[in-house]
XYZ file of C-alpha atoms in Angstrom:
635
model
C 29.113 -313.493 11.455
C 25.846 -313.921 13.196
C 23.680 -311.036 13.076
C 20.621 -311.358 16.009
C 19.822 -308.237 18.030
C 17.060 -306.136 15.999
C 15.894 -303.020 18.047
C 13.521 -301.789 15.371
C 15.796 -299.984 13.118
C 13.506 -298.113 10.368
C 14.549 -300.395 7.267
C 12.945 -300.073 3.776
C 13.937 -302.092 1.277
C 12.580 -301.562 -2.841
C 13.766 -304.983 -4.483
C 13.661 -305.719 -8.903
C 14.478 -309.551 -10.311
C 18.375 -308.846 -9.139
C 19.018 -305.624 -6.830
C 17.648 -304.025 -3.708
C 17.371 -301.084 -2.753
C 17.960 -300.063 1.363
C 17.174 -297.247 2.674
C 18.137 -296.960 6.477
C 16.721 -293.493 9.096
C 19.334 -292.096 11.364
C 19.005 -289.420 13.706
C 22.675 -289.085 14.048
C 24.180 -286.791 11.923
C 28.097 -288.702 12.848
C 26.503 -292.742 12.508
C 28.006 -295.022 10.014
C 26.179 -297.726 8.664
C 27.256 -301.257 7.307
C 24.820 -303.293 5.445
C 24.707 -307.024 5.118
C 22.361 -309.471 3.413
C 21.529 -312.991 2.576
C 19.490 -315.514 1.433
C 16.678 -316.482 4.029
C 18.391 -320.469 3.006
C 21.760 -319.367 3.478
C 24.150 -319.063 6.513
C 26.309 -316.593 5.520
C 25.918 -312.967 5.473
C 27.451 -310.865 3.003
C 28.286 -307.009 2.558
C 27.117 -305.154 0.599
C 28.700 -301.942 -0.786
C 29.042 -298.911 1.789
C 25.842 -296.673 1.376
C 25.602 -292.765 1.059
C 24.525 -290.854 3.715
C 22.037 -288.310 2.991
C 22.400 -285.392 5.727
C 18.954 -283.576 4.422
C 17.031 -286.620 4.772
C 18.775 -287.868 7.838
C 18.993 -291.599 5.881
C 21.568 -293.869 4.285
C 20.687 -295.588 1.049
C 22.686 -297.750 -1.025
C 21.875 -300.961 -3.414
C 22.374 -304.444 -3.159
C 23.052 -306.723 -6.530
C 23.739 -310.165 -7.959
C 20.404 -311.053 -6.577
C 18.593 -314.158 -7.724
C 14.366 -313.611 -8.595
C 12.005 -315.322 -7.027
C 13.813 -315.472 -3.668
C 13.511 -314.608 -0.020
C 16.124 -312.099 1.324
C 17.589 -310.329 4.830
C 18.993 -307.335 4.962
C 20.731 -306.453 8.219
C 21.761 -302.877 9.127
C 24.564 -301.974 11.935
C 24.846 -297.958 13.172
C 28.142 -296.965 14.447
C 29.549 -293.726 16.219
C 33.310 -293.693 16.442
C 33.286 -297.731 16.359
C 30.518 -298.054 18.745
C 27.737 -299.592 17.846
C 24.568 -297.255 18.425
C 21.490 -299.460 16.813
C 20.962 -302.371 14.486
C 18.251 -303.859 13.054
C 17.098 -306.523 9.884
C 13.981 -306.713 7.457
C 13.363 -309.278 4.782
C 11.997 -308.716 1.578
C 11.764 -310.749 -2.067
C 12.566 -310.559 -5.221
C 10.504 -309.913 -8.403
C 8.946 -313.144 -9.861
C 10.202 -314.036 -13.160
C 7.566 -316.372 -14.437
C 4.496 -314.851 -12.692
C 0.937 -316.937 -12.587
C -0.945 -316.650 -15.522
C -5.093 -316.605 -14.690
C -5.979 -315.712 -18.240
C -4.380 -315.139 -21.920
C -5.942 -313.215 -24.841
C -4.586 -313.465 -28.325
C -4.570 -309.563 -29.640
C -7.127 -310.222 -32.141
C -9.428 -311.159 -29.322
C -9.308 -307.678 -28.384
C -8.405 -305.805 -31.222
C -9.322 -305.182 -34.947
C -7.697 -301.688 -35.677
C -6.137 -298.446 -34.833
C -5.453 -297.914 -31.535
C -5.571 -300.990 -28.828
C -6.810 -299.740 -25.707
C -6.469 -301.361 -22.671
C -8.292 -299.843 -19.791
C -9.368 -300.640 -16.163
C -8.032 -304.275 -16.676
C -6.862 -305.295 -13.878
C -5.161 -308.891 -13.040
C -3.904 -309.809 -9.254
C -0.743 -310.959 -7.780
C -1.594 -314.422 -8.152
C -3.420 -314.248 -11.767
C -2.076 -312.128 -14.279
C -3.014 -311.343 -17.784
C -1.117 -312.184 -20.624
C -2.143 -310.702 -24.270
C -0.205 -312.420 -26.730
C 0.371 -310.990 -30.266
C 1.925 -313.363 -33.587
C 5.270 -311.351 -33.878
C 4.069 -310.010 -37.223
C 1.623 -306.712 -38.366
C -0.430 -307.395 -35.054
C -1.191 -303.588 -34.098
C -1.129 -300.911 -36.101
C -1.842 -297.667 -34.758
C -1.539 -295.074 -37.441
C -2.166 -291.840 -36.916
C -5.220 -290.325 -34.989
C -4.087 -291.370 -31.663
C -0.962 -290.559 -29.547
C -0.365 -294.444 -28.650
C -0.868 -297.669 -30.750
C -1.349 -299.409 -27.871
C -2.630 -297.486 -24.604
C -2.425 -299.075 -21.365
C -4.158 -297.336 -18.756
C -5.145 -298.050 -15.383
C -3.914 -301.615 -15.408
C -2.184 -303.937 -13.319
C -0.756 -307.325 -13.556
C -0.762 -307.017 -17.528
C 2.204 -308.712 -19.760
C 2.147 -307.994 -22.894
C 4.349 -310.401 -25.264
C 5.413 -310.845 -29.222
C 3.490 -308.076 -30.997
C 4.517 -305.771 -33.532
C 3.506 -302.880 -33.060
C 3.496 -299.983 -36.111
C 2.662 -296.161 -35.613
C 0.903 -294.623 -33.031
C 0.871 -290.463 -33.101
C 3.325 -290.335 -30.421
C 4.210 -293.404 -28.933
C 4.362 -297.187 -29.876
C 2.951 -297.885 -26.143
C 1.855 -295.596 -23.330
C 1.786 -297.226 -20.076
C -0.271 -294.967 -18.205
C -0.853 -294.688 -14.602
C -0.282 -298.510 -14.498
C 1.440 -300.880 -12.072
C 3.179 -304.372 -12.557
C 2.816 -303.937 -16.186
C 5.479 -306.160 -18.534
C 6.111 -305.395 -22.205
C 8.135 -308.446 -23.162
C 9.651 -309.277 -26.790
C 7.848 -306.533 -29.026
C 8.707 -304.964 -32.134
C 8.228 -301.306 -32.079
C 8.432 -298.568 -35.154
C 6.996 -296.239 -37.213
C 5.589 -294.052 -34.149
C 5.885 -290.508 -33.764
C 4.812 -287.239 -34.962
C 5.421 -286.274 -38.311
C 6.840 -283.418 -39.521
C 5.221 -280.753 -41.900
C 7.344 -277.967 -40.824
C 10.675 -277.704 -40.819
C 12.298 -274.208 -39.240
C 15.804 -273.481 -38.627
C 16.598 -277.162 -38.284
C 13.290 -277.920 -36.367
C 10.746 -280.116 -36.980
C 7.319 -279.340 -35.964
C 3.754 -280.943 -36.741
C 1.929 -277.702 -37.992
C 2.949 -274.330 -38.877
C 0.877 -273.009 -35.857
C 3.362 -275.292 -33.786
C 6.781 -273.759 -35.218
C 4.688 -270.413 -34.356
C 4.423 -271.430 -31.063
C 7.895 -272.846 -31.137
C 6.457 -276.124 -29.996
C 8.940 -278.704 -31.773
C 8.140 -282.706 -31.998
C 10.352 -283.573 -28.961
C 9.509 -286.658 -26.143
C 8.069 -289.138 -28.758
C 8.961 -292.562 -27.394
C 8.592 -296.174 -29.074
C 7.919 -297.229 -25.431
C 6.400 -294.286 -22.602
C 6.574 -295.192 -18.735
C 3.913 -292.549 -17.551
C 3.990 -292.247 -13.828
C 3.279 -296.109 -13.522
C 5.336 -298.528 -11.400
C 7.032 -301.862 -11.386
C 7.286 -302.032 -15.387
C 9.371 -304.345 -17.112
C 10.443 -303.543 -20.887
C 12.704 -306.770 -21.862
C 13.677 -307.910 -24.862
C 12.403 -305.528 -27.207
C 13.286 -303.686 -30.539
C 12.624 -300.504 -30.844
C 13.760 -298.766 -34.046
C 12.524 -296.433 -37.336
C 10.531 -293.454 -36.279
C 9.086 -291.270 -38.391
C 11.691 -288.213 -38.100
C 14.730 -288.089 -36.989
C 16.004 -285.660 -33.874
C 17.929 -282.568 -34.926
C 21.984 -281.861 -34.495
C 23.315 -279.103 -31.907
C 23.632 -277.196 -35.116
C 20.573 -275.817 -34.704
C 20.478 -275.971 -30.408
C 19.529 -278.934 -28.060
C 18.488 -281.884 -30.512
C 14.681 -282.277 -30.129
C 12.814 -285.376 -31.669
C 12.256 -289.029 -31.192
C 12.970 -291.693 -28.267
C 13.262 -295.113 -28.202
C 12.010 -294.611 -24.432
C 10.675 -291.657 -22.473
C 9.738 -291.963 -18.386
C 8.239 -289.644 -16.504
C 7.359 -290.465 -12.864
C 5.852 -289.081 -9.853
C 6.522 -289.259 -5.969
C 4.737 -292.981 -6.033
C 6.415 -294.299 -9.305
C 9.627 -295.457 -10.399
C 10.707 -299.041 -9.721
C 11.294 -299.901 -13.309
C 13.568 -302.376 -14.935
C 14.094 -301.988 -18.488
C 16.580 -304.579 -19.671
C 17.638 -306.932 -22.911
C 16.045 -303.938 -25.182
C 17.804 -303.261 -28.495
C 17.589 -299.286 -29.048
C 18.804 -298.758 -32.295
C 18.824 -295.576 -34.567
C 20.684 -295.041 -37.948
C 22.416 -292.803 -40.338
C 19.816 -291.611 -41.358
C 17.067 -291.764 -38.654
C 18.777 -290.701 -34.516
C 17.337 -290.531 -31.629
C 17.364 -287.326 -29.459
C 18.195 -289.318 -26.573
C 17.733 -293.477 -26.733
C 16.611 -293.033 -23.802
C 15.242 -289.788 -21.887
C 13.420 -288.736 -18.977
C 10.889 -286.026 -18.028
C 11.981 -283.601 -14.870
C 15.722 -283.575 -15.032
C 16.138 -281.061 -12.028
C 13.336 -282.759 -9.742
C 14.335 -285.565 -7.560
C 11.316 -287.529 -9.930
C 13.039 -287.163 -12.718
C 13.591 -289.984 -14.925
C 13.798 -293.212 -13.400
C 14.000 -291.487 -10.117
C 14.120 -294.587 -7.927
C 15.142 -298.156 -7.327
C 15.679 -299.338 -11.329
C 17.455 -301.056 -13.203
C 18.842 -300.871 -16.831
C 20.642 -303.257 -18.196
C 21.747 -305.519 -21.270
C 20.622 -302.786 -23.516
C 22.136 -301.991 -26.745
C 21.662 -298.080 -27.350
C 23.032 -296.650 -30.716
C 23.016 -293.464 -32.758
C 21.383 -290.515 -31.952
C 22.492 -286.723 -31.602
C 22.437 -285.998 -27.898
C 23.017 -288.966 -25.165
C 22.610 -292.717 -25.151
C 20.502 -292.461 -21.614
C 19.604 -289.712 -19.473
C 19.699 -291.038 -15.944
C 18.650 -286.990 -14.632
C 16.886 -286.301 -12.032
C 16.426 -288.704 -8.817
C 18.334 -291.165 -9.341
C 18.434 -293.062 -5.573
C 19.078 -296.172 -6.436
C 19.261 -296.427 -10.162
C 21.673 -298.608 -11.848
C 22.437 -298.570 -14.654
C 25.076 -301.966 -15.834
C 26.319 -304.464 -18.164
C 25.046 -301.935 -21.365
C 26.565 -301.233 -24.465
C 26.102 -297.951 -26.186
C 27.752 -296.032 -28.857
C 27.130 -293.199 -31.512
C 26.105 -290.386 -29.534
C 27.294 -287.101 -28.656
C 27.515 -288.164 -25.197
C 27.463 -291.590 -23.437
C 25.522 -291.640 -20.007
C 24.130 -288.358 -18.329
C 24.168 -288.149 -14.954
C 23.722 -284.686 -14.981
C 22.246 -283.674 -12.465
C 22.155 -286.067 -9.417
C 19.380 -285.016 -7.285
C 18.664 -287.648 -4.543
C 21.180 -290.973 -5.368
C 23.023 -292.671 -5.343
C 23.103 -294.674 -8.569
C 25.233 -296.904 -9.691
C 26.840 -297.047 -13.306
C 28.414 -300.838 -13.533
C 30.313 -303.235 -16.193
C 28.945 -301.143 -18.823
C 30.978 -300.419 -22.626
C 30.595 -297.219 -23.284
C 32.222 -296.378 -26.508
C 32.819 -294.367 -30.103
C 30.753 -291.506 -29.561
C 29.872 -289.812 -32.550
C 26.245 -287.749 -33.420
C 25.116 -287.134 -36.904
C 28.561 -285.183 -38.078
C 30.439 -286.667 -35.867
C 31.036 -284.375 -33.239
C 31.939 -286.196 -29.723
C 31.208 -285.218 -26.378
C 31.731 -287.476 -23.470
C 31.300 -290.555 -22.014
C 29.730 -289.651 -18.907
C 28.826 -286.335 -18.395
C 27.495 -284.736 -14.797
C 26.872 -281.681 -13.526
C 24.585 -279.998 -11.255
C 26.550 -277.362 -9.443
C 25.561 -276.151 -5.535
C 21.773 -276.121 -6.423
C 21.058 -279.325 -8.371
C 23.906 -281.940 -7.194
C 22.795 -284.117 -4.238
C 23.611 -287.621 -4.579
C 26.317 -289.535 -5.422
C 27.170 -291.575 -8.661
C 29.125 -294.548 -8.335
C 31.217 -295.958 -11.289
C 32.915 -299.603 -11.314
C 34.582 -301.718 -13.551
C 33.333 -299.505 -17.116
C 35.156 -299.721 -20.237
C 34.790 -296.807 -22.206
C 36.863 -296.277 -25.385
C 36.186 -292.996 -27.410
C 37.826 -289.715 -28.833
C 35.743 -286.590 -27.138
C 36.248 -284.083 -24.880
C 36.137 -285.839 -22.001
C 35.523 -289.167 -20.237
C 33.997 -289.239 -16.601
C 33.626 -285.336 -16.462
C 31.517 -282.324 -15.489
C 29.792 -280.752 -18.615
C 27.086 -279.060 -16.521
C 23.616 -277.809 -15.807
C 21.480 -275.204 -14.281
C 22.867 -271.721 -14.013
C 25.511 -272.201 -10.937
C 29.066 -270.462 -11.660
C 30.262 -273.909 -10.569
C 27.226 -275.672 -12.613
C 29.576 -278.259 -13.395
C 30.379 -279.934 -9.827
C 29.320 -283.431 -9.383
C 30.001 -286.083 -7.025
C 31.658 -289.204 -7.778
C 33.547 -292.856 -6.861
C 34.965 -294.398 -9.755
C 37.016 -297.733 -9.174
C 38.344 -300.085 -11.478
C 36.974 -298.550 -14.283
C 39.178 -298.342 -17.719
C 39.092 -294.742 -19.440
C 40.590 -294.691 -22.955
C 40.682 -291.337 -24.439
C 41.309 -291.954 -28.599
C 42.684 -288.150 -28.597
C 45.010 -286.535 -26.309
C 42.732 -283.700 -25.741
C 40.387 -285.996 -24.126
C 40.341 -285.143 -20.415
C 39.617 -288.974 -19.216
C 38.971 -287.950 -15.916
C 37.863 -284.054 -15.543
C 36.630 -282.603 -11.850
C 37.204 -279.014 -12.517
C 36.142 -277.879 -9.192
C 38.378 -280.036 -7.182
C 35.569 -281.551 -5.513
C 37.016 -282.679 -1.957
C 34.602 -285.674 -1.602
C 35.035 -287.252 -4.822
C 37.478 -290.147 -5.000
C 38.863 -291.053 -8.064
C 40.955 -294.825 -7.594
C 42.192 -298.283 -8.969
C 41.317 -297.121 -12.569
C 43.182 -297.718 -15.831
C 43.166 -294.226 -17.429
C 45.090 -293.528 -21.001
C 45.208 -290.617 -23.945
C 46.377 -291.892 -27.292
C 49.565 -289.468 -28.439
C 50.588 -288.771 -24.748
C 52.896 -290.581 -22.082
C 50.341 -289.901 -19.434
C 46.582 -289.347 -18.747
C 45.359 -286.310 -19.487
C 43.248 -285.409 -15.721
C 42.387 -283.212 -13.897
C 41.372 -283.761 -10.068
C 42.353 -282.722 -7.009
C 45.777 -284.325 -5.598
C 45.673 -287.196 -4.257
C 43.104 -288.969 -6.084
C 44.001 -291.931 -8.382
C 46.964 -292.798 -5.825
C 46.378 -296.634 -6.945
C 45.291 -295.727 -10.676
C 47.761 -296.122 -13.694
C 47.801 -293.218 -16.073
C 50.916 -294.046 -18.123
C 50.479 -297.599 -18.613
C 47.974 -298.505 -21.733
C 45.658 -301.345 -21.424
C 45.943 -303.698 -24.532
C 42.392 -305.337 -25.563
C 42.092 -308.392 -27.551
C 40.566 -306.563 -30.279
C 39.383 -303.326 -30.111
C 39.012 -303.035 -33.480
C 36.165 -305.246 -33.667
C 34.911 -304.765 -30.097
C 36.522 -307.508 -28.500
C 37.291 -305.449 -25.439
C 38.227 -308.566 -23.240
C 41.739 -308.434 -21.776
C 44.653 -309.861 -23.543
C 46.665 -311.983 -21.068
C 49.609 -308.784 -20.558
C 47.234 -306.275 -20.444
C 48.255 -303.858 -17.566
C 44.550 -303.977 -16.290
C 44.131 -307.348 -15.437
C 44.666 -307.680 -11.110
C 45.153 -303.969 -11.194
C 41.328 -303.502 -9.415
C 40.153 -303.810 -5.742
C 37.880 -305.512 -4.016
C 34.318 -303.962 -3.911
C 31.574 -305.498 -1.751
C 29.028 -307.036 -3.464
C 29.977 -305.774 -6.888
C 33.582 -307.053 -7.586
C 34.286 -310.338 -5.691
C 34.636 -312.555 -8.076
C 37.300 -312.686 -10.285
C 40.490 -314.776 -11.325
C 44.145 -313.922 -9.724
C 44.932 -311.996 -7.247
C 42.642 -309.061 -7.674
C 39.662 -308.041 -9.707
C 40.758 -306.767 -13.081
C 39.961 -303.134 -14.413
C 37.437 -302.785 -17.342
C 34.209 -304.471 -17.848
C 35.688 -307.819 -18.768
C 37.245 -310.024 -16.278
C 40.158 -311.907 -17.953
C 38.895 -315.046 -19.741
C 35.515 -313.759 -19.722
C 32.399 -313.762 -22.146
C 32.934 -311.251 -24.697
C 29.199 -310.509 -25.780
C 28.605 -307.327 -24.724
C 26.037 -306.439 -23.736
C 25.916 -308.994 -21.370
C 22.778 -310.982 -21.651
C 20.991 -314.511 -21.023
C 22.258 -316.052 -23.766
C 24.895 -318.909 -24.739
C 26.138 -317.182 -27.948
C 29.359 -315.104 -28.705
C 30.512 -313.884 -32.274
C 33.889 -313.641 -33.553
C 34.119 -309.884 -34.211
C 30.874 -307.534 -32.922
C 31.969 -304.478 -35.360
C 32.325 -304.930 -39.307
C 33.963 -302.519 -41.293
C 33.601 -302.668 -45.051
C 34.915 -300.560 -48.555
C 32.742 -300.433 -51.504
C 32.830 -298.823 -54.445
C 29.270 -297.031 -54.992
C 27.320 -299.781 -58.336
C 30.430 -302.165 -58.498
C 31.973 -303.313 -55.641
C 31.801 -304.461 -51.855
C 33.789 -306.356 -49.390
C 32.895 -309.356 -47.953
C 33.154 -309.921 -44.420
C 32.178 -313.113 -42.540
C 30.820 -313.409 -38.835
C 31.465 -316.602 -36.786
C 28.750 -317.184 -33.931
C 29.910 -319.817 -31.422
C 26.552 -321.447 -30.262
C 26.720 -322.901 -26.590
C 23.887 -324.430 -25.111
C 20.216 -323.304 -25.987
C 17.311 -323.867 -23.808
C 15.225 -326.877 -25.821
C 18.399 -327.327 -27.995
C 17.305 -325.054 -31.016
C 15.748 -321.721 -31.492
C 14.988 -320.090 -34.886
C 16.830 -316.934 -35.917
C 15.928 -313.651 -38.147
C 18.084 -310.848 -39.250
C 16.614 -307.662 -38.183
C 17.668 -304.122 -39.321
C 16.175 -301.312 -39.306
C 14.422 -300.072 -42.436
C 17.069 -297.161 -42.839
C 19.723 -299.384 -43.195
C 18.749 -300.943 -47.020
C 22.488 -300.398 -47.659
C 23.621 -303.860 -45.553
C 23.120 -307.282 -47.078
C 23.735 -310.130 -44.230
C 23.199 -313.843 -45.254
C 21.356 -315.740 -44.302
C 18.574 -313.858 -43.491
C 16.638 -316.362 -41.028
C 17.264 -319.930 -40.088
C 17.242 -322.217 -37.127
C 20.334 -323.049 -34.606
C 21.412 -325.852 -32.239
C 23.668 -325.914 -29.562
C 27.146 -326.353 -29.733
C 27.406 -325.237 -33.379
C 28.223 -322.244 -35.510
C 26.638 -319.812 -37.502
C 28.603 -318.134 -40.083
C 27.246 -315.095 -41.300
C 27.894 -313.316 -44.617
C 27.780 -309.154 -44.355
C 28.026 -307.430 -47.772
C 27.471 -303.725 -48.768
C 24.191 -303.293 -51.512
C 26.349 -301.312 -53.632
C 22.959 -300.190 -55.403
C 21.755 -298.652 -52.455
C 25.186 -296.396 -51.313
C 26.210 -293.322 -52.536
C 30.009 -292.289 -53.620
C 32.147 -290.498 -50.850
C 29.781 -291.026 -48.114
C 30.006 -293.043 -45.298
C 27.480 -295.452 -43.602
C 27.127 -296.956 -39.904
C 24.297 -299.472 -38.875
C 23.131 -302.841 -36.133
C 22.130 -305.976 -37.181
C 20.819 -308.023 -34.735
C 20.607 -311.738 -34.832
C 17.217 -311.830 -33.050
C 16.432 -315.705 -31.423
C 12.156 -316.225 -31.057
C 12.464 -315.453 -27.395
C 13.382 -311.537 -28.607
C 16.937 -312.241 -27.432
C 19.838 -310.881 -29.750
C 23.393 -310.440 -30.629
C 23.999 -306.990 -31.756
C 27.078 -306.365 -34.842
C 28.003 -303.118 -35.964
C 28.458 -301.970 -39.607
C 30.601 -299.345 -40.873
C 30.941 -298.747 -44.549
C 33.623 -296.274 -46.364
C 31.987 -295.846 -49.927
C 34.293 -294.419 -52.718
């Protein structure tokens, strides 16, 4: 294809280390568009996925992935009307920098001594940034008297790498008003408000709060105040001081691992490698949440990405994507022990993209299960599109891509969707695995692998003619679910049983891309991240018998190649979880070995008839991890 004519087409493109936003003007309200890019080195142009057309705006936007950093890029954009071609044009644009220039580096204790570490007004450049660099171990400690243990205002060009951070009123760290500001393998706890009044399930600060009905609600481990291009990677957020409330007593209010809140400037964030991780005893509200779900600001609101997160337990949703949402993807996640799995609900600008993610076993604090992806918006709120491809998602609940619902429309729950190649397993047979009540004539439902456990055929319900290339009576067969090996076995009836997507499923073995967010014979860590390491089983379950007796369960790591050959290793868990013994506790690793693990109950620290879910994560120096689950039937 050669692509040469460029008549000025308005182009803008919003690039992270791996995707692109495009954003294309039209004054025709009939144009198509087709979008192609490349590599400024490379020869060949490739498409990219079909964007959404925006008839408000007058403007087609759509993302590009599999991008490498640090690269040069051309996007190309071609206008049609009924096949003719009406205007064209190209822009180039980069990627983020993974290993920016550092001009200067601070230890913390350089700048700090205690409570809370401001940072204000400092301000690196493009070419020099400013790296603070903390021990891994009791470096800031923020108590009480100020809402962040580490505030970061005003600053640019600021990474901040390997410090623990403890307490903080509110937040672990505030990143206010900031730009190009990198949080990058910190540990994160003990923040938050504490409670001194609980009402009707509520926790508040101060009696003159619950008076004012003012619960402890938005407290984040990490807080993205209306500041762009932020990167949160490789991070462990875990153990604040309350935990968030059950729908028992209405919408759960309490701690985050992550709150955002942007403005009409902000957004551009890429959160991604974080481990999010509640516990029995200690849930999030939301693991992740954002401010302003009905404005097109809300949350992320633009051109982000989220991904190779592990997100557990908390009593409402494992992310809330709300709000903007143009260009927001959200992939290659794992998340698990919620009510709900992904909110989408509502879409206000799009479209974003929800990609090769495992969403699975819901479940809040008494085990109540929502869905897997809920959306919603109705004629007021819904907008934009949401695009799902190549999910797994394997839960009981009431439903699995559905509409749940908000604002006060009589059709509040109407969304719009694509799903392709996605697999849907409903553990129930009430589990409606696809649900568009409102017969949305736009949506299209296709190529995905869709099953109820107790029935014959998938319990749906669409408009006709959707799913004409799905299967809904055929169940796919994993290689262990059980222990959340959710790769394909070699007959399972999703494997070639996809279509070809531009840009995000090209790849793949056979004569079609596979369904699920495992190609056959692929890795089976999940989430996916930059590592060489896969375990044997990435869900434990063990009996015990309350003072006497525990299994013993043992967890193979297969260790490929490390960067420098060997890393050192820790056992992290959160401080709610003094029930789970793994062995050993820390060590070192080498490529092309094993690591065999040793998970026990404390049978001192469990109580008869209850039961017990928790994360380890092996955790490598470089704040990398591999994330087990623990569940724990105590007689």
């Amino acid at each position: 294809m050669s692509l040469l004519k460029n008549t000025g087409l308005p182009i803008t493109v919003v690039s992270t280390f791996e995707s692109a936003g495009v954003t294309v003007l039209t004054d025709n309200v009939n144009a198509n568009c087709e979008i192609y890019f490349k590599k400024v080195t490379d020869t060949q142009w490739q498409e990219a996925y079909p964007p959404m057309f925006d008839d408000t705006n007058m403007e087609f936007r759509g993302s590009i992935i599999n991008l490498e950093s640090d690269s040069e890029y051309q996007v190309y954009a071609i206008l049609t009307d009924n096949g003719t071609v009406i205007d064209e044009g190209g822009a180039s644009f980069s990627t983020w920098q993974s290993n920016p220039t550092i001009a200067q580096t601070y230890n913390v204790t350089d700048l700090y001594t205690s409570g809370q570490f401001l940072i204000s007004d400092l301000q690196g450049t493009p070419d020099g940034w400013i790296k603070i660099v903390g021990t891994g171990t009791n470096d800031v400690d923020g108590a009480y008297a100020t809402d962040g243990a580490i505030h970061l205002l005003n600053s640019a060009f600021i990474i901040l790498e390997n410090v623990q951070i403890i307490g903080g009123r509110r937040y672990g760290i505030h990143i206010d008003d900031s730009y190009e500001i990198r949080v990058i393998n910190c540990d994160i706890s003990g923040y938050a408000r504490t409670p001194a009044v609980v009402q009707n399930g509520i926790s508040y600060e101060s009696q003159a709060d619950a008076n004012a009905d003012l619960a402890i609600n938005m407290d984040g481990g990490i807080y993205l105040d209306e500041s762009q291009k932020v990167l949160v990677e490789r991070c462990y957020v875990h153990d604040p001081r309350l935990s968030a409330n059950t729908w028992q007593y209405g919408h759960p209010k309490g701690p985050q691992g992550i709150v955002v809140k942007n403005n009409s400037r902000t957004g551009n964030a890429v959160v991604r490698y974080n481990d999010i991780i509640g516990s029995d005893h200690i849930r999030w509200n939301d693991g992740i949440e954002g401010y302003d779900n009905n404005s097109v600001n809300g949350s992320f609101a633009r051109d982000s990405d989220i991904h190779g997160n592990m997100i557990c337990y908390g009593n409402d949703d494992a992310i809330e994507l709300d709000g903007g949402q143009e260009n927001v993807r959200f992939f290659e996640n794992k998340t698990q022990g919620f009510l709900c799995g992904v909110s989408t609900a509502p879409n206000r600008k799009g479209p974003c993209y929800i990609f090769g993610n495992l969403i699975g076993r819901l479940g809040e604090e008494r085990g109540n299960k929502g869905a897997m992806v809920k959306q919603g918006g109705g004629d007021t709120y819904t907008r934009g599109f949401s695009y799902f491809f190549n999910n797994t998602m394997y839960s009981s609940g009431y439903g699995g891509i559905c509409g749940v619902g908000f604002g006060d429309d009589t059709n509040r729950a109407m969304f719009f969707a694509v799903t392709r190649n996605n697999i849907v397993y409903g553990l129930g047979s009430n589990t409606e695995v696809i649900e568009d009540e409102h017969d949305v004539a736009v949506n299209s439902f296709d190529f995905d692998n869709l099953w109820n456990v107790g029935l014959t055929q998938a319990n749906v319900e669409y408009a006709p003619g959707n799913e004409a290339n799905g299967i809904l009576n055929d169940e796919p067969s994993f290689d262990d679910a059980s222990s959340d090996l959710f790769t394909l076995t070699s007959f399972s009836s999703a494997i070639d049983m996809g279509t070809i997507l531009p840009n995000f499923a090209v790849d793949f073995e056979g004569s079609a891309p596979d369904q699920g967010a495992f190609e056959f014979g692929s890795n089976t860590l999940m989430p996916i991240r930059p590592v060489d390491i896969t375990a044997d089983t990435y869900r434990v379950t063990l009996n015990a018998v309350a003072g006497s007796y525990t299994d013993t369960v043992y967890v193979t790591l297969d260790i490929g190649n490390l960067d420098g050959g060997s890393t050192s290793y820790k056992i992290a868990k959160n401080a709610t979880t003094s029930w789970l013994n793994v062995s050993s506790a820390s060590g070192t690793i080498t490529s092309n070995s094993t690591l065999i693990l040793t998970v026990t109950v404390d049978v001192n620290q469990v109580v008869t008839g209850e039961d017990y879910q928790g994360v380890f994560l092996v955790r490598l120096a470089n704040g990398l991890s591999i994330p087990i689950t623990v569940e724990a039937d105590v007689n």
